[in-house]
Coordinates of C-alpha atoms in Angstrom, one line a residue:
M1 CA -12.2 5.4 26.0
K2 CA -9.8 7.1 23.4
S3 CA -10.1 10.9 23.2
L4 CA -11.6 12.7 20.3
K5 CA -8.0 14.0 19.2
Q6 CA -6.6 10.4 19.0
N7 CA -9.5 9.4 16.9
L8 CA -9.1 12.2 14.7
V9 CA -5.3 11.6 14.4
L10 CA -6.2 7.9 13.3
A11 CA -8.7 9.0 10.8
F12 CA -6.4 11.5 9.3
A13 CA -3.4 8.7 9.1
F14 CA -5.9 6.5 7.4
L15 CA -7.1 9.0 4.8
A16 CA -3.4 9.9 4.1
L17 CA -2.6 6.3 3.5
A18 CA -5.6 5.7 1.5
G19 CA -4.8 8.7 -0.8
T20 CA -1.2 7.8 -1.2
S21 CA -2.4 4.1 -2.1
C22 CA -4.7 5.5 -4.7
L23 CA -1.7 7.4 -6.2
F24 CA 0.2 4.2 -6.4
N25 CA -2.6 2.4 -8.1
A26 CA -3.0 5.1 -10.6
C27 CA 0.5 4.9 -11.5
E28 CA 0.6 1.1 -12.1
K29 CA 0.9 0.1 -15.6
N30 CA -0.4 -3.0 -17.1
S31 CA 2.3 -5.4 -17.8
S32 CA 2.6 -7.5 -20.9
P33 CA 3.0 -11.1 -20.7
V34 CA 6.8 -10.7 -21.7
E35 CA 7.2 -8.5 -18.8
E36 CA 5.5 -11.0 -16.5
I37 CA 7.8 -13.7 -17.8
K38 CA 10.9 -11.6 -17.3
D39 CA 9.6 -10.8 -13.9
G40 CA 9.3 -14.5 -13.1
L41 CA 12.9 -14.9 -14.3
D42 CA 14.1 -11.9 -12.4
A43 CA 15.4 -10.6 -15.8
R44 CA 13.6 -7.3 -15.9
E45 CA 15.5 -4.0 -16.4
N46 CA 16.2 -2.5 -12.9
E47 CA 14.9 -5.5 -11.2
E48 CA 15.9 -4.6 -7.7
A49 CA 14.3 -1.2 -7.9
K50 CA 11.1 -2.7 -9.4
D51 CA 10.9 -5.4 -6.7
A52 CA 11.7 -2.7 -3.9
A53 CA 8.8 -0.6 -5.2
E54 CA 6.5 -3.8 -5.2
E55 CA 7.3 -4.5 -1.7
V56 CA 6.7 -0.7 -0.6
G57 CA 3.3 -0.9 -2.4
E58 CA 2.5 -4.1 -0.6
A59 CA 3.6 -2.7 2.8
I60 CA 1.3 0.5 2.4
E61 CA -1.6 -1.9 1.6
K62 CA -1.0 -3.9 4.9
T63 CA -0.5 -0.7 6.8
G64 CA -3.8 0.7 5.5
E65 CA -5.5 -2.5 6.5
N66 CA -4.0 -2.3 9.8
I67 CA -5.3 1.2 10.4
K68 CA -8.7 0.3 9.3
E69 CA -8.7 -2.4 11.8
A70 CA -7.4 -0.1 14.5
I71 CA -10.2 2.6 13.7
K72 CA -12.7 -0.3 13.8
D73 CA -11.4 -1.3 17.2
V74 CA -11.5 2.3 18.6
T75 CA -15.1 2.9 17.2
N76 CA -16.5 -0.3 18.7

């Protein structure tokens, strides 16, 4: 059985990632159809930076899901 300290660390990590994820979602702007077409054609301004930011956002979401599953496993 995991110790209380380990459970608290996992819970804190989850909350920190959830808070960060909320910040990313709050900063997300609605893209116009023109922006979406440019994205599909890789013709957006600063394309590499925008693609990297999208990948970071996806990685954070995946990490949050993994932490959530780990907490579920620990508590069950």
